[in-house]
XYZ file of C-alpha atoms in Angstrom:
565
model
C 0.942 13.133 4.862
C 2.631 10.892 7.496
C 1.580 11.443 11.017
C 4.515 9.245 12.099
C 6.907 11.801 10.684
C 5.163 14.582 12.839
C 5.651 12.367 15.961
C 9.094 11.686 15.192
C 9.822 15.458 15.063
C 8.049 15.971 18.206
C 10.134 13.381 20.041
C 13.138 14.333 18.561
C 13.164 17.794 20.091
C 13.830 16.628 23.686
C 15.713 13.476 22.620
C 18.160 14.640 20.151
C 21.108 14.154 22.275
C 20.065 10.638 23.057
C 18.460 9.169 19.958
C 18.615 10.090 16.281
C 15.359 10.677 14.253
C 16.108 7.320 12.370
C 16.481 5.493 15.801
C 13.133 6.971 16.936
C 11.543 5.949 13.646
C 12.626 2.316 14.336
C 11.455 2.436 17.958
C 7.841 3.837 17.512
C 5.067 1.259 17.009
C 1.292 1.064 16.587
C -0.416 -0.157 19.877
C -2.466 -3.408 19.825
C -5.653 -1.572 21.250
C -7.015 1.767 20.195
C -7.607 2.850 23.959
C -3.709 2.767 24.142
C -3.417 5.480 21.425
C -2.471 5.592 17.794
C 1.331 5.570 18.094
C 3.504 4.488 20.907
C 7.160 4.977 21.964
C 8.468 2.241 24.085
C 11.095 3.539 26.598
C 13.308 0.608 27.144
C 16.130 1.749 24.698
C 16.094 5.039 26.665
C 16.231 3.085 29.905
C 19.604 1.562 28.761
C 20.978 4.940 27.908
C 19.791 6.741 31.041
C 19.974 3.816 33.382
C 16.453 4.608 34.695
C 13.163 2.809 35.044
C 11.502 2.994 31.542
C 8.147 3.916 33.296
C 9.758 6.817 35.074
C 11.277 7.946 31.814
C 7.896 7.861 30.112
C 6.405 9.889 32.966
C 9.194 12.631 32.637
C 9.132 12.603 28.806
C 5.369 13.012 28.191
C 4.994 16.492 29.634
C 8.164 17.871 27.682
C 6.558 17.047 24.285
C 5.285 20.118 22.406
C 2.105 19.136 20.423
C 0.767 22.627 19.836
C -0.353 23.172 16.030
C -0.150 19.471 15.397
C -2.495 16.697 14.662
C -1.822 15.188 18.115
C -4.761 15.803 20.433
C -3.306 13.988 23.487
C 0.013 12.517 24.880
C -0.020 10.228 27.890
C 2.549 8.084 29.668
C 1.177 4.492 30.319
C 3.764 2.307 32.061
C 6.892 2.166 29.949
C 5.189 3.849 27.059
C 4.525 7.188 25.746
C 1.189 7.114 23.885
C 0.113 9.487 21.403
C -3.679 10.090 20.221
C -4.401 11.733 17.029
C -6.917 14.196 16.274
C -8.539 11.846 13.702
C -10.978 14.305 12.336
C -8.435 16.906 11.647
C -6.015 14.318 10.110
C -8.712 12.778 7.930
C -9.829 16.252 6.682
C -6.271 17.187 5.711
C -5.563 13.903 4.169
C -8.564 13.590 2.062
C -8.400 17.232 0.808
C -4.791 16.447 -0.223
C -5.797 13.389 -2.086
C -8.786 14.792 -3.908
C -6.845 17.955 -4.793
C -3.820 16.256 -6.098
C -5.635 13.365 -7.767
C -3.225 10.921 -9.425
C -0.284 13.173 -8.345
C -0.850 11.976 -4.796
C 2.315 10.169 -3.645
C 4.460 11.814 -6.129
C 7.955 12.595 -4.741
C 11.005 14.377 -6.076
C 14.035 12.854 -4.357
C 15.092 11.134 -7.566
C 14.914 14.449 -9.594
C 17.926 15.081 -11.961
C 19.191 11.525 -11.842
C 18.924 9.027 -14.508
C 18.605 5.127 -14.154
C 18.952 2.775 -16.869
C 16.984 -0.563 -16.803
C 17.771 -3.728 -18.650
C 14.459 -5.335 -18.893
C 12.464 -7.978 -20.892
C 15.270 -8.916 -23.309
C 13.475 -11.982 -24.894
C 15.478 -14.147 -27.266
C 14.744 -13.605 -30.971
C 13.357 -16.580 -33.032
C 11.638 -17.937 -30.015
C 8.114 -17.197 -28.801
C 7.570 -14.890 -25.870
C 7.287 -17.379 -22.848
C 5.841 -16.884 -19.426
C 9.504 -16.807 -18.205
C 9.942 -13.469 -20.068
C 6.797 -12.148 -18.410
C 8.693 -11.752 -15.120
C 11.481 -9.345 -16.206
C 8.982 -7.531 -18.532
C 6.309 -6.613 -15.811
C 8.738 -6.397 -12.792
C 10.903 -4.138 -14.672
C 7.955 -1.947 -15.864
C 6.475 -1.566 -12.413
C 9.869 -0.701 -10.976
C 10.343 1.884 -13.730
C 6.908 3.372 -13.157
C 7.740 3.426 -9.173
C 11.027 5.247 -10.019
C 9.345 7.807 -12.214
C 6.804 8.439 -9.425
C 9.844 9.489 -7.238
C 11.274 11.821 -9.702
C 13.950 9.641 -11.514
C 14.400 9.815 -15.186
C 14.216 6.114 -16.345
C 15.552 4.779 -19.538
C 14.140 1.448 -20.490
C 16.443 -0.624 -22.556
C 15.254 -3.925 -24.026
C 18.549 -5.691 -24.601
C 17.154 -8.321 -27.004
C 18.956 -11.872 -26.942
C 19.745 -11.628 -30.639
C 23.338 -13.081 -30.598
C 25.261 -15.967 -29.510
C 25.719 -19.818 -30.475
C 22.047 -20.489 -30.373
C 21.632 -18.532 -33.554
C 24.170 -20.559 -35.201
C 22.283 -23.665 -34.109
C 19.035 -22.137 -35.661
C 20.648 -21.310 -39.001
C 22.093 -24.894 -39.017
C 18.554 -26.344 -38.330
C 16.924 -24.063 -40.949
C 19.579 -25.109 -43.569
C 19.135 -28.769 -42.706
C 15.298 -28.981 -42.263
C 13.770 -25.642 -42.922
C 10.958 -24.799 -45.232
C 10.862 -21.189 -46.362
C 7.137 -21.142 -47.086
C 6.288 -22.591 -43.742
C 8.481 -20.225 -41.876
C 6.955 -17.156 -43.706
C 3.500 -18.458 -42.883
C 4.195 -18.956 -39.098
C 7.693 -17.716 -38.375
C 8.118 -17.882 -34.674
C 6.324 -21.322 -34.133
C 8.317 -22.871 -37.128
C 11.522 -21.447 -35.959
C 10.857 -22.803 -32.464
C 9.979 -26.328 -33.851
C 13.454 -26.124 -35.679
C 15.238 -25.116 -32.548
C 13.630 -28.080 -30.526
C 14.214 -30.532 -33.299
C 17.790 -29.559 -33.569
C 18.528 -30.379 -29.790
C 16.558 -33.639 -30.164
C 18.807 -34.620 -33.010
C 22.006 -33.193 -31.387
C 21.480 -35.761 -28.626
C 21.954 -38.548 -31.109
C 24.580 -36.805 -33.305
C 27.000 -34.721 -31.373
C 28.571 -33.196 -34.672
C 25.396 -30.951 -34.986
C 26.608 -28.937 -32.033
C 29.892 -28.282 -33.798
C 27.862 -27.422 -36.990
C 25.808 -24.679 -34.933
C 29.158 -23.341 -33.632
C 30.611 -23.110 -37.022
C 27.605 -21.126 -38.270
C 27.795 -18.733 -35.373
C 31.361 -18.181 -36.202
C 30.465 -17.396 -39.780
C 27.713 -14.864 -38.431
C 30.300 -13.251 -36.291
C 32.620 -12.947 -39.346
C 29.898 -11.286 -41.468
C 29.023 -14.259 -43.747
C 26.377 -13.040 -46.089
C 24.100 -15.916 -45.923
C 24.158 -16.275 -42.120
C 23.668 -12.591 -41.615
C 20.713 -12.621 -44.124
C 19.063 -15.437 -42.364
C 19.780 -13.753 -38.925
C 18.267 -10.473 -39.961
C 15.036 -12.154 -41.158
C 14.630 -14.095 -37.910
C 15.296 -10.823 -35.923
C 12.631 -8.807 -37.810
C 9.987 -11.538 -37.568
C 10.498 -11.839 -33.834
C 10.385 -8.075 -33.182
C 6.923 -8.001 -35.005
C 5.645 -10.799 -32.769
C 7.158 -9.220 -29.690
C 5.361 -5.901 -30.277
C 1.975 -7.671 -30.206
C 2.709 -8.786 -26.567
C 4.219 -5.233 -25.639
C 1.046 -3.641 -27.005
C -1.255 -5.999 -25.002
C 0.818 -5.324 -21.786
C 0.953 -1.596 -22.496
C 4.692 -1.740 -22.267
C 7.166 0.387 -24.234
C 10.887 0.798 -24.339
C 13.468 3.596 -25.203
C 15.848 1.307 -26.800
C 15.851 -2.029 -28.495
C 19.798 -2.340 -28.748
C 20.350 -6.051 -28.313
C 23.608 -8.074 -27.789
C 24.266 -7.848 -31.637
C 24.659 -4.029 -31.255
C 27.677 -4.582 -29.092
C 29.286 -7.469 -31.096
C 31.580 -4.835 -32.871
C 32.839 -3.552 -29.457
C 33.921 -6.985 -28.285
C 37.385 -6.696 -29.971
C 37.975 -3.387 -28.077
C 37.181 -4.927 -24.835
C 39.445 -7.855 -25.311
C 42.135 -5.397 -26.333
C 41.486 -3.282 -23.119
C 41.781 -6.416 -20.957
C 44.853 -7.415 -22.671
C 46.652 -4.001 -22.329
C 45.788 -4.097 -18.715
C 47.405 -7.550 -18.336
C 44.061 -9.099 -17.219
C 43.595 -11.781 -19.969
C 44.902 -15.193 -19.524
C 44.615 -18.392 -21.525
C 42.807 -21.427 -20.216
C 42.254 -24.502 -22.351
C 42.588 -22.329 -25.410
C 39.955 -19.836 -24.250
C 40.664 -16.209 -22.933
C 39.478 -15.509 -19.421
C 39.854 -12.991 -16.644
C 40.771 -14.697 -13.226
C 38.768 -13.407 -10.268
C 40.440 -15.867 -7.654
C 41.093 -12.792 -5.456
C 37.200 -12.377 -5.279
C 36.524 -15.897 -4.686
C 34.833 -16.276 -8.087
C 35.466 -18.507 -11.092
C 37.086 -16.810 -14.168
C 34.984 -14.820 -16.260
C 35.134 -16.327 -19.791
C 35.697 -13.510 -22.475
C 36.682 -15.534 -25.746
C 35.980 -19.108 -26.549
C 38.654 -21.308 -27.947
C 37.071 -21.144 -31.427
C 37.525 -17.440 -31.237
C 33.909 -16.399 -30.764
C 32.793 -13.974 -27.959
C 30.437 -14.578 -25.210
C 27.577 -12.580 -23.644
C 30.122 -11.510 -20.948
C 32.073 -9.726 -23.461
C 29.045 -8.040 -25.072
C 27.691 -7.168 -21.622
C 30.983 -5.285 -20.756
C 30.662 -3.351 -23.981
C 26.993 -2.563 -23.354
C 27.677 -1.431 -19.774
C 30.474 1.120 -20.805
C 28.152 2.213 -23.731
C 25.236 2.901 -21.121
C 27.381 4.820 -18.811
C 28.876 7.048 -21.439
C 25.610 7.519 -23.208
C 23.191 8.021 -20.167
C 25.567 9.101 -17.486
C 23.356 7.043 -15.077
C 23.195 7.215 -11.263
C 22.449 3.464 -11.327
C 22.194 0.650 -13.916
C 19.749 -1.920 -13.085
C 19.346 -5.484 -14.704
C 16.156 -7.113 -14.138
C 17.408 -10.703 -14.818
C 16.698 -14.102 -13.068
C 18.376 -15.277 -9.975
C 20.608 -17.758 -11.867
C 22.493 -14.913 -13.387
C 23.809 -13.612 -10.076
C 27.316 -14.862 -10.676
C 27.361 -13.482 -14.206
C 26.678 -9.981 -12.879
C 29.133 -10.241 -10.158
C 31.679 -11.101 -12.581
C 30.755 -8.217 -14.973
C 31.002 -5.810 -12.082
C 34.352 -7.199 -10.996
C 35.845 -7.117 -14.476
C 34.778 -3.483 -15.061
C 36.314 -2.592 -11.621
C 39.634 -4.142 -12.675
C 39.480 -2.144 -15.860
C 39.450 0.993 -13.710
C 35.739 1.895 -13.901
C 34.736 3.142 -10.510
C 31.208 3.316 -11.637
C 30.975 -0.365 -11.567
C 29.217 -0.395 -8.158
C 26.243 1.378 -9.836
C 25.410 -1.785 -11.557
C 22.594 -3.609 -9.647
C 21.126 -6.949 -10.416
C 17.374 -6.940 -9.785
C 17.081 -10.721 -9.345
C 13.859 -12.661 -9.566
C 12.692 -16.286 -9.240
C 11.642 -18.675 -11.967
C 8.183 -19.276 -13.492
C 7.654 -23.000 -12.961
C 5.500 -25.464 -14.700
C 4.478 -28.552 -12.580
C 7.206 -27.491 -10.234
C 9.973 -27.552 -13.018
C 11.802 -24.849 -14.830
C 10.414 -24.107 -18.190
C 12.649 -24.995 -21.114
C 12.376 -23.775 -24.730
C 14.954 -26.335 -26.154
C 12.886 -29.159 -24.626
C 9.543 -27.755 -25.777
C 8.385 -27.329 -22.237
C 7.074 -23.895 -22.151
C 3.955 -21.782 -21.772
C 3.715 -18.947 -24.258
C 2.774 -15.613 -22.843
C 0.494 -14.680 -25.851
C -1.556 -17.833 -25.342
C -1.746 -17.071 -21.507
C -2.939 -13.464 -22.199
C -5.559 -14.412 -24.789
C -6.935 -17.259 -22.494
C -7.176 -14.761 -19.603
C -8.784 -12.002 -21.726
C -11.426 -14.886 -23.043
C -12.100 -15.967 -19.501
C -12.713 -12.351 -18.260
C -14.904 -11.843 -21.261
C -17.072 -14.712 -20.400
C -17.225 -13.593 -16.767
C -18.461 -10.036 -17.797
C -20.962 -11.395 -20.212
C -22.384 -13.499 -17.347
C -22.434 -10.783 -14.700
C -23.095 -7.622 -16.717
C -24.234 -8.345 -20.195
C -25.266 -4.832 -20.805
C -21.821 -3.426 -20.059
C -20.452 -0.904 -22.793
C -17.132 -1.819 -24.379
C -16.976 -5.375 -23.040
C -14.028 -6.343 -25.242
C -11.877 -3.340 -23.951
C -12.857 -4.108 -20.250
C -12.242 -7.794 -20.724
C -8.717 -6.954 -22.056
C -7.984 -4.662 -18.979
C -9.135 -7.478 -16.571
C -7.459 -10.459 -18.367
C -4.132 -8.732 -18.873
C -4.243 -7.207 -15.267
C -4.853 -10.792 -13.887
C -1.718 -12.050 -15.463
C 0.416 -9.204 -14.464
C -0.809 -9.114 -10.878
C -0.204 -12.819 -10.503
C 3.343 -12.111 -10.906
C 3.740 -8.806 -9.048
C 1.816 -9.792 -5.933
C 4.792 -12.232 -5.018
C 8.171 -11.215 -3.764
C 10.292 -11.057 -6.948
C 12.921 -13.357 -5.608
C 10.575 -16.236 -5.121
C 9.697 -18.927 -7.774
C 6.117 -18.790 -9.029
C 4.096 -21.811 -10.060
C 2.299 -21.100 -13.312
C -1.364 -21.772 -12.723
C -4.447 -20.554 -14.895
C -6.698 -21.383 -11.941
C -4.782 -19.176 -9.523
C -4.011 -16.302 -12.091
C -7.718 -15.974 -13.413
C -9.531 -16.140 -10.000
C -11.916 -13.010 -9.769
C -11.892 -13.145 -5.893
C -9.088 -13.042 -3.375
C -5.614 -11.782 -3.917
C -6.040 -10.838 -7.610
C -6.212 -7.937 -9.959
C -9.890 -8.395 -10.778
C -10.667 -8.113 -7.134
C -8.852 -4.667 -7.049
C -10.228 -3.585 -10.317
C -13.828 -4.640 -9.033
C -13.307 -2.540 -5.898
C -12.284 0.442 -7.991
C -15.386 0.084 -10.218
C -17.489 -0.305 -7.159
C -16.186 3.055 -5.685
C -16.849 4.734 -9.005
C -20.341 3.349 -9.117
C -21.068 5.002 -5.813
C -19.859 8.371 -6.814
C -21.862 8.171 -9.920
C -25.058 7.403 -7.980
C -24.326 10.069 -5.583
C -23.873 12.585 -8.440
C -21.468 14.885 -6.669
C -18.826 15.013 -4.063
C -18.546 17.625 -1.335
C -15.909 19.575 0.477
C -17.000 18.472 3.821
C -15.201 15.890 5.748
C -16.645 15.758 9.137
C -16.839 12.021 10.125
C -19.529 10.589 12.452
C -18.089 8.844 15.372
C -20.000 5.554 14.307
C -17.907 5.555 11.098
C -14.451 5.471 12.691
C -14.189 1.688 13.241
C -14.472 1.147 9.518
C -13.080 4.560 8.236
C -10.005 4.870 10.272
C -8.082 1.784 8.944
C -8.725 3.233 5.430
C -7.432 6.654 6.403
C -4.305 5.131 7.964
C -3.734 3.045 4.667
C -4.374 6.234 2.420
C -1.865 8.190 4.519
C 0.886 5.447 4.063
C 0.717 5.318 0.257
C 3.659 7.716 -0.389
C 5.651 5.625 2.101
C 4.728 2.503 0.392
C 6.098 3.862 -2.931
C 9.313 4.705 -1.198
C 9.752 1.079 0.278
C 8.888 -0.425 -3.104
C 11.442 1.729 -4.765
C 14.152 1.044 -2.015
C 13.661 -2.669 -2.252
C 12.964 -2.793 -6.015
C 9.974 -4.765 -4.802
C 6.695 -4.156 -6.569
C 5.041 -6.742 -4.308
C 4.961 -4.183 -1.524
C 2.492 -2.023 -3.652
C 0.528 -5.110 -4.603
C 0.000 -6.232 -0.982
C -0.665 -2.548 0.073
C -3.645 -2.391 -2.420
C -5.119 -5.614 -1.417
C -5.254 -4.511 2.223
C -6.733 -1.101 1.348
C -9.346 -2.847 -0.863
C -10.259 -5.172 2.076
C -10.643 -2.160 4.368
C -12.809 -0.367 1.820
C -15.060 -3.417 1.181
C -15.591 -3.719 4.919
C -16.518 -0.126 5.075
C -18.941 -0.513 2.256
C -20.671 -3.571 3.926
C -21.090 -1.797 7.124
C -21.726 1.949 6.445
C -24.754 3.291 4.438
C -22.632 5.490 2.265
C -25.371 6.727 -0.001
C -28.005 7.503 2.880
C -28.807 11.034 3.062
C -27.328 12.388 6.330
C -24.955 15.136 7.500
C -22.097 12.593 7.077
C -22.719 11.630 3.481
C -20.150 14.183 2.125
C -17.353 12.931 4.269
C -18.196 9.344 3.282
C -18.086 10.202 -0.403
C -14.965 12.071 0.034
C -13.361 8.827 1.597
C -14.772 6.636 -1.480
C -13.327 9.256 -3.919
C -9.759 9.079 -2.246
C -9.863 5.295 -2.335
C -10.733 5.333 -5.884
C -7.740 7.785 -6.569
C -5.247 5.647 -4.746
C -6.382 2.256 -6.020
C -6.213 3.531 -9.645
C -2.881 5.139 -9.194
C -1.466 2.125 -7.350
C -2.611 -0.243 -10.134
C -1.158 2.119 -12.776
C 2.226 2.022 -11.016
C 2.054 -1.806 -11.401
C 1.330 -1.401 -15.039
C -2.396 -2.515 -14.669
C -5.475 -0.507 -15.906
C -8.503 -0.019 -13.805
C -12.012 -0.050 -15.793
C -14.597 2.411 -14.628
C -17.270 -0.337 -14.809
C -17.134 -4.135 -14.695
């Protein structure tokens, strides 16, 4: 329910020869003071078109507007503005009935129905622990996927594992030189990380080690039995460790096809590029020149004959289009890969694939530690599992202190701790860098998930104490100062979903929920909700509606809402 849409329709009837519905939507605004109405149309733009005084236009336009059988109670001209006053009681009644009747389906839309979108998300590198850096792709991608599904799209979530490339040649070389099988089997991911970091430390002293790593990767690409056996072992151990993280985050995928799945197609890509006359030699390597697009060449095959992830990404992109027939192919990958995806798009276009413009890079900033980029090879990294466990433990201590008799404390602590970590990421514009901070992440007041979860639990507690809700929605005038901002926020929930989808930006939903919770907590502090009166049923209806929207909004972000805290 969007009263602004109704006002746009009312205005468009007399203005359709002068302004489009979209132009009217961009012009209307919310007045600063309530005595000036709920929505206003400034007439300055019309003044330019009609070459008349804007105040005169407002005077002439107001009587022409047909508001019969609408939620508009009054229209008036005030200087250069046409002001609209809503029948708040009627609007609130309709809205709350809709939310309570539809429940978690409120806000669901169908404009994406019949269309498939593929999402390349998470994609951690095997044989390395899941770092906080990989959290960003995982939770941003999961939230965008949820929002797309809410608007009707079929979403295919693809975990394109980083399981191929020179780094695995280096890891195999490190294991062959210094590895201890018993140690690796006892603690695979940590030991493999130690070997990887040690290799890079030694390579700074002995440059021949880098060549040894490249040689082992070439063996892997050529199907060498020993290299393949070690690589498969590293991959299996990694997937098992990753699954622990995904289970905690309640995230799942439709495919785990990693880079290695497209290694075999690399030769076909190279042949296609060659047949089209696109391949050129550069210092012994094979490249596709993109000078006409003001981009550096796309490196397709290195001078030692091994392929690069650009080659595999081209093969994966073609496979995804042929397999899923997507309307759009999203890649939730860091800002630093922008050039890479521009090159992939450009090469696909040169190969004659018109659907290359369906590829969209959903870029995001870095997770910083002490203002610097995290680096696995330098050993400067925060592990996600460690952060989640610490957050859950902190939440458990908080629950023990504030509500020691709470049932299922461990499960509630898990929801709070994991939610805190996810929301710390999603409340920020995805394009910005984020400073990793336990203190900021685990605060239980302010702009945090625990604050939203506690608001939801408070609403559910009120409803339990009341025992039942009612179908009466007649608000008392004294309530409007605190109730109306909530009503306006609840009404805009479907629009916020659209905006978050349009910009691929979950922070729009996160910020919306924080504002809704602030309005509700102000209402709770100033209105005696449980006091017996003729207005109690409408107050409870408002509380129930808030609980529905907060729970669904958090769910879209991939965060669970405990009934009690």
